[in-house]
XYZ file of C-alpha atoms in Angstrom:
438
model
C 84.930 109.270 97.735
C 86.288 108.967 101.202
C 86.144 112.280 103.041
C 89.453 113.742 104.323
C 90.203 114.601 107.575
C 90.712 118.374 107.562
C 93.585 118.033 110.044
C 95.744 115.996 107.965
C 99.241 115.829 109.571
C 102.052 116.599 106.899
C 105.738 116.025 107.336
C 107.752 118.707 105.463
C 111.516 117.674 105.158
C 113.256 120.810 104.065
C 116.322 122.444 105.251
C 115.563 126.177 103.819
C 113.722 127.793 106.667
C 112.309 130.572 104.495
C 110.943 127.739 102.066
C 109.493 125.644 105.142
C 107.979 128.471 106.688
C 106.206 129.712 103.944
C 104.942 126.324 102.814
C 103.553 125.916 106.543
C 101.844 129.034 106.752
C 99.987 128.219 103.497
C 99.301 124.399 104.288
C 98.003 125.398 107.728
C 95.559 127.887 106.016
C 94.506 124.974 104.027
C 93.721 123.102 107.343
C 96.927 121.000 107.140
C 98.596 120.418 110.443
C 102.538 120.599 109.105
C 105.531 119.349 111.145
C 108.961 120.717 109.869
C 112.565 118.499 109.797
C 115.380 120.371 108.722
C 117.347 117.083 108.452
C 116.765 113.247 107.643
C 117.787 112.761 111.215
C 115.178 115.056 112.541
C 112.628 113.319 110.198
C 113.551 110.016 111.404
C 112.937 111.284 114.973
C 109.513 112.725 114.447
C 108.091 109.468 112.301
C 109.041 107.290 115.004
C 106.742 109.403 117.552
C 103.920 110.640 115.249
C 101.952 109.288 112.177
C 102.053 111.643 109.125
C 99.505 111.101 106.357
C 101.541 112.662 103.889
C 105.220 113.777 103.354
C 106.909 116.385 101.328
C 110.536 115.645 100.966
C 113.512 117.784 99.673
C 116.014 116.095 97.838
C 119.257 117.791 98.734
C 119.452 117.777 102.903
C 122.419 118.503 105.048
C 122.878 115.179 106.147
C 122.071 113.144 103.033
C 120.100 112.494 99.683
C 116.300 112.771 100.048
C 116.362 109.790 97.612
C 117.966 107.492 99.410
C 115.520 108.409 102.481
C 112.194 107.333 100.415
C 112.829 103.724 101.007
C 112.600 104.324 104.527
C 109.878 106.506 104.520
C 107.699 103.778 102.804
C 108.608 101.212 105.259
C 107.738 103.650 108.134
C 104.668 105.105 106.448
C 103.387 102.705 103.952
C 100.227 104.392 103.058
C 101.345 107.850 103.296
C 102.223 109.758 99.818
C 105.510 111.373 99.463
C 106.008 114.242 97.386
C 109.532 115.149 96.268
C 110.166 118.698 95.951
C 113.550 120.274 94.780
C 115.224 122.961 92.893
C 117.771 120.902 91.094
C 115.566 118.270 89.364
C 117.244 116.011 86.778
C 115.261 113.287 84.524
C 117.161 110.789 86.567
C 116.011 112.112 89.944
C 112.545 111.963 88.544
C 112.799 108.575 87.459
C 114.432 106.982 90.670
C 112.329 108.862 92.783
C 109.027 107.230 91.332
C 110.639 104.121 91.193
C 111.426 104.073 95.182
C 107.831 104.908 95.727
C 107.367 108.612 95.619
C 103.971 109.852 94.395
C 104.957 112.677 92.375
C 108.261 114.950 91.714
C 107.521 118.814 91.769
C 110.428 121.319 90.760
C 111.182 124.455 92.270
C 109.874 127.012 91.920
C 106.214 125.556 91.688
C 102.980 127.315 91.888
C 101.018 126.643 95.532
C 97.978 125.796 93.389
C 99.903 122.952 91.671
C 101.079 121.836 95.157
C 97.788 121.843 96.656
C 96.193 119.978 93.930
C 99.000 117.188 93.779
C 98.656 117.074 97.629
C 94.866 116.649 97.543
C 94.904 113.751 94.975
C 97.346 112.090 96.554
C 95.846 111.787 99.813
C 92.624 110.934 98.059
C 94.342 108.231 96.479
C 95.976 107.022 99.820
C 92.797 107.180 101.711
C 90.409 104.929 99.112
C 88.579 105.628 96.137
C 85.403 103.940 96.547
C 83.046 105.459 99.520
C 81.486 102.891 101.570
C 84.288 100.247 100.665
C 86.951 100.912 102.832
C 87.474 101.974 106.358
C 87.042 105.826 107.281
C 89.734 106.789 109.076
C 93.573 107.771 109.215
C 94.625 107.044 112.661
C 97.703 104.799 112.830
C 95.711 101.821 113.900
C 93.124 102.099 110.631
C 96.284 102.853 108.349
C 98.047 99.704 109.643
C 94.921 97.429 108.941
C 94.594 99.166 105.611
C 98.112 98.437 104.508
C 97.655 94.831 105.781
C 94.384 94.596 103.483
C 96.386 95.756 100.468
C 99.336 93.343 100.949
C 96.877 90.057 101.367
C 94.229 91.117 98.775
C 96.190 89.422 95.592
C 97.012 86.553 97.442
C 95.525 82.940 97.830
C 95.644 82.959 101.652
C 92.802 82.478 103.770
C 92.178 85.535 106.076
C 90.662 85.623 109.656
C 89.154 89.224 110.759
C 88.980 89.357 114.532
C 87.146 92.408 116.425
C 84.294 93.360 118.469
C 80.792 93.507 117.240
C 80.484 96.814 115.164
C 83.975 97.533 114.261
C 83.541 96.910 110.628
C 84.915 93.180 110.246
C 82.659 92.702 106.989
C 83.874 95.961 105.468
C 87.385 94.704 105.678
C 86.319 91.428 103.905
C 84.772 93.217 101.141
C 87.672 95.719 100.719
C 90.355 92.343 100.579
C 87.497 91.108 98.034
C 87.321 94.292 95.926
C 90.950 94.489 95.766
C 91.704 90.582 95.001
C 89.931 90.802 91.512
C 87.826 87.750 92.001
C 84.495 87.577 90.794
C 81.627 87.447 93.221
C 81.310 87.932 97.176
C 79.236 85.441 99.011
C 78.609 85.809 102.694
C 76.959 83.342 105.399
C 76.458 84.326 108.805
C 77.155 81.113 111.007
C 75.672 82.699 114.427
C 72.670 80.935 115.550
C 72.701 78.435 112.626
C 71.850 74.667 113.411
C 73.825 72.104 111.834
C 71.462 71.126 109.399
C 70.843 74.569 108.063
C 74.738 75.349 108.146
C 75.024 72.269 105.733
C 71.980 73.206 103.606
C 73.396 76.834 103.346
C 76.854 75.764 102.690
C 76.525 72.839 100.201
C 73.273 73.282 98.728
C 70.640 70.422 98.263
C 68.684 68.541 95.647
C 65.010 68.485 95.141
C 63.549 65.979 97.842
C 66.652 66.059 99.861
C 64.285 66.845 102.784
C 60.689 67.550 103.470
C 60.767 71.105 102.393
C 63.373 70.959 99.335
C 60.953 71.497 96.658
C 63.582 72.315 94.217
C 67.408 72.155 93.610
C 69.386 75.010 95.410
C 72.982 76.315 94.909
C 74.810 76.410 98.021
C 77.189 79.197 99.100
C 80.314 76.909 98.210
C 78.786 76.787 94.525
C 78.129 80.238 94.228
C 81.578 81.463 95.676
C 83.392 79.622 92.760
C 86.067 82.018 91.449
C 85.317 84.312 94.131
C 85.168 85.136 97.908
C 83.333 82.903 100.590
C 82.723 85.074 103.890
C 82.075 83.239 106.919
C 80.916 85.552 109.515
C 81.176 84.463 113.279
C 82.625 81.433 112.333
C 83.384 80.946 116.166
C 79.763 80.065 116.618
C 80.091 76.985 114.685
C 79.295 73.581 116.306
C 82.124 70.751 116.429
C 80.108 68.855 113.769
C 79.927 71.880 111.348
C 83.669 72.539 112.089
C 84.532 69.038 110.896
C 82.467 69.475 107.977
C 84.116 72.960 106.861
C 87.527 71.290 107.553
C 86.768 68.715 105.097
C 85.781 71.390 102.308
C 88.784 73.627 102.931
C 91.041 70.478 102.706
C 89.533 69.135 99.138
C 87.471 72.273 97.904
C 85.160 69.591 96.863
C 81.606 68.940 98.126
C 78.332 67.166 97.453
C 74.825 68.892 97.655
C 72.793 67.444 100.293
C 70.658 64.483 98.496
C 72.856 64.281 95.868
C 75.997 62.208 94.857
C 77.706 64.631 92.205
C 81.069 65.824 93.316
C 81.343 69.616 93.035
C 84.741 71.421 92.728
C 84.894 75.089 93.784
C 87.760 77.794 93.677
C 87.053 80.002 96.478
C 88.989 82.206 98.647
C 87.879 81.938 102.283
C 87.521 84.942 104.616
C 86.353 84.520 108.090
C 85.540 86.810 110.980
C 84.776 86.439 114.618
C 84.390 88.593 117.670
C 85.671 85.876 119.994
C 89.112 84.986 120.782
C 89.723 81.907 118.628
C 92.981 81.026 120.064
C 91.437 80.715 123.417
C 88.867 78.501 122.531
C 91.210 76.201 120.778
C 92.943 75.900 124.052
C 89.909 74.971 125.888
C 88.751 72.613 123.048
C 85.457 74.363 121.723
C 87.338 75.049 118.383
C 89.330 72.774 116.199
C 93.264 73.655 116.383
C 93.483 72.298 112.665
C 90.590 74.054 111.612
C 92.013 77.404 112.903
C 95.183 76.982 110.916
C 93.289 76.612 107.866
C 91.233 79.571 108.255
C 93.989 81.866 109.920
C 96.737 82.186 107.028
C 96.825 85.916 107.933
C 95.003 87.449 110.959
C 93.641 90.900 110.751
C 92.578 92.427 114.224
C 90.264 95.661 113.706
C 90.602 97.779 116.530
C 87.494 99.011 118.666
C 86.469 102.639 118.334
C 87.871 103.418 121.618
C 91.370 102.890 120.384
C 91.109 105.252 117.500
C 89.204 108.176 118.851
C 90.860 110.673 116.677
C 88.968 108.981 113.728
C 85.474 109.920 115.311
C 85.348 113.570 113.730
C 86.195 112.045 110.323
C 83.479 109.207 110.751
C 80.947 111.803 112.111
C 81.459 113.746 108.679
C 81.311 110.943 106.742
C 78.103 109.724 108.004
C 76.661 113.207 107.723
C 77.283 113.335 104.088
C 75.999 109.824 103.732
C 72.598 110.970 104.958
C 72.754 114.240 103.187
C 72.293 115.633 106.541
C 73.569 119.301 107.038
C 74.866 119.429 110.740
C 77.254 121.297 112.712
C 79.050 119.692 115.660
C 80.420 121.900 118.152
C 83.994 121.472 119.410
C 82.347 120.493 122.662
C 80.114 117.907 121.236
C 82.882 116.476 119.293
C 85.062 116.096 122.405
C 82.252 114.468 124.067
C 81.827 111.701 121.294
C 85.470 111.218 121.651
C 85.146 110.498 125.516
C 82.300 108.115 124.963
C 83.091 104.539 125.167
C 81.125 103.361 122.222
C 80.559 99.596 123.262
C 78.750 99.088 120.170
C 81.989 100.906 117.836
C 81.420 102.145 114.554
C 78.031 100.678 114.147
C 76.785 102.556 117.497
C 78.147 105.756 115.906
C 76.618 105.241 112.630
C 73.267 104.857 114.240
C 73.382 107.695 116.454
C 74.581 109.941 113.683
C 71.408 108.751 111.713
C 68.894 109.065 114.790
C 70.221 112.511 115.144
C 69.769 113.544 111.523
C 66.170 112.482 111.676
C 65.191 113.667 114.945
C 67.404 116.885 115.835
C 66.131 120.355 115.069
C 68.531 122.906 113.599
C 71.867 122.827 112.139
C 74.140 122.965 115.087
C 74.676 120.043 117.513
C 75.813 120.996 121.025
C 76.848 118.841 123.871
C 73.703 118.839 125.632
C 72.466 117.409 122.177
C 74.842 114.655 122.001
C 74.006 113.860 125.786
C 70.496 113.680 124.905
C 70.645 111.378 121.730
C 73.288 109.273 123.480
C 71.155 108.853 126.620
C 74.140 109.404 128.553
C 73.857 107.845 132.231
C 76.857 108.669 134.601
C 77.866 105.028 134.926
C 81.004 105.610 132.681
C 81.824 108.826 134.395
C 81.657 107.439 137.892
C 83.743 104.568 136.946
C 86.579 107.031 136.487
C 86.008 108.075 140.040
C 87.267 104.838 141.492
C 90.484 105.177 139.331
C 91.651 108.259 141.513
C 93.850 107.411 144.227
C 93.311 110.810 146.217
C 89.950 110.978 147.897
C 89.580 114.822 147.762
C 89.884 114.877 143.763
C 87.420 111.823 143.733
C 84.903 114.120 145.787
C 85.321 117.069 143.865
C 84.764 114.938 140.469
C 81.708 113.453 141.908
C 80.363 116.807 143.078
C 80.637 118.381 139.669
C 79.027 115.698 138.075
C 76.131 115.998 140.492
C 75.614 119.269 140.244
C 75.824 118.908 136.616
C 73.231 116.207 136.572
C 70.726 118.230 138.808
C 70.985 121.198 136.568
C 69.937 119.135 133.521
C 67.515 117.626 135.310
C 65.672 121.166 136.389
C 66.764 122.754 132.740
C 69.110 125.004 134.578
C 67.038 126.489 137.151
C 69.970 127.228 139.539
C 67.536 128.276 142.570
C 65.397 125.047 142.121
C 68.708 122.939 142.041
C 69.861 124.621 145.307
C 66.570 124.120 146.884
C 66.532 120.640 145.954
C 70.113 119.541 147.049
C 69.905 121.358 150.358
C 72.617 124.222 149.773
C 72.518 128.066 149.682
C 72.210 129.502 146.293
C 75.368 131.487 146.604
C 77.291 128.559 147.592
C 75.859 126.582 144.566
C 76.925 129.563 142.213
C 80.430 129.513 143.620
C 80.690 125.652 143.179
C 79.387 126.247 139.329
C 81.925 128.806 139.036
C 84.842 126.611 140.795
C 84.128 123.566 138.429
C 83.573 125.569 135.371
C 80.184 124.331 134.707
C 78.053 125.482 131.896
C 74.416 126.264 132.679
């Protein structure tokens, strides 16, 4: 089961201050971050500014009925479970709240054990039930992608998944397939495929169709009948291959290479690319008619740098995946969040796997993270050029320079002072001024 973030954010809509403060205290002790709204208007204001992973909603509020607010909550927070709490529960209220989209209904007074168990199950249900088959994360960006996945899964629309390498485009494709109920998932990576190899893989071939065709082979289209065909890196297809694919998408019919039998395949197409296909259409390197065929719905998967709040959750997920008992310090997690992650989630996964194999001890410090990431200072230096004030930029550079030299000489302050040519007392003063850890 997907691991939950210990800092899941909850919105408590409750006008009774004694009840709201008691609930916040208990829920905070359980690791939740709780915001309180004493009215519907205040709740509406909060959900415009923040994303909440779950909502506890009282029915009787000073400016309206909570039942009437459920629909609005579902629209604003589509994946966040709503648990209704009230001291005046009636059967019709229970029925209507569930019908409007609430996850559960608890009548006051209820035990905290029951509330905590209900909340835990609701969040687990919301975040996904099968480990490894859904994007890990509960940031607003990831929740938006998850909601779109659930909306399009049961349809017959073709889906185009866009995003940088390593963001998890295939994971999104597999999740759509899993929720669609189709029979099988058949994938083909189009990168670096010659036209001949693409056709052989897509259509299959008869024995003797070409020199190395020693037996009949079913193609991906045939195998994907009643299932999902996933074409990864579709932007790499040549104009000739694009034309062949377009013809199949229009008719859903084809023949194996070297054969005359017309085969019909009922497949659902999902494509992915790390390229800007619209720009390719404009420059003429990708067919516009093919683009419209494959892009019934477009899902853009955000890069890791745009959902940095998911990094601790992803680290925890990968640690459990590799059965690795490591503990990251706050400083080390802070450094992971500041890293650019050009390889996105794939790079983070490889980092955690490498650390699990090679790192001695259970605690992972900031220095350990730097060592395993092989951090240079190119990224930090790039930030200096964004500074408008020369004095501030010089101070930042001086701090980075001293930190680098201290690591280079294993924290030997006296040696560093000698190497960089300043008095030892002056170096100690700068270390204190910049808050540098030795």
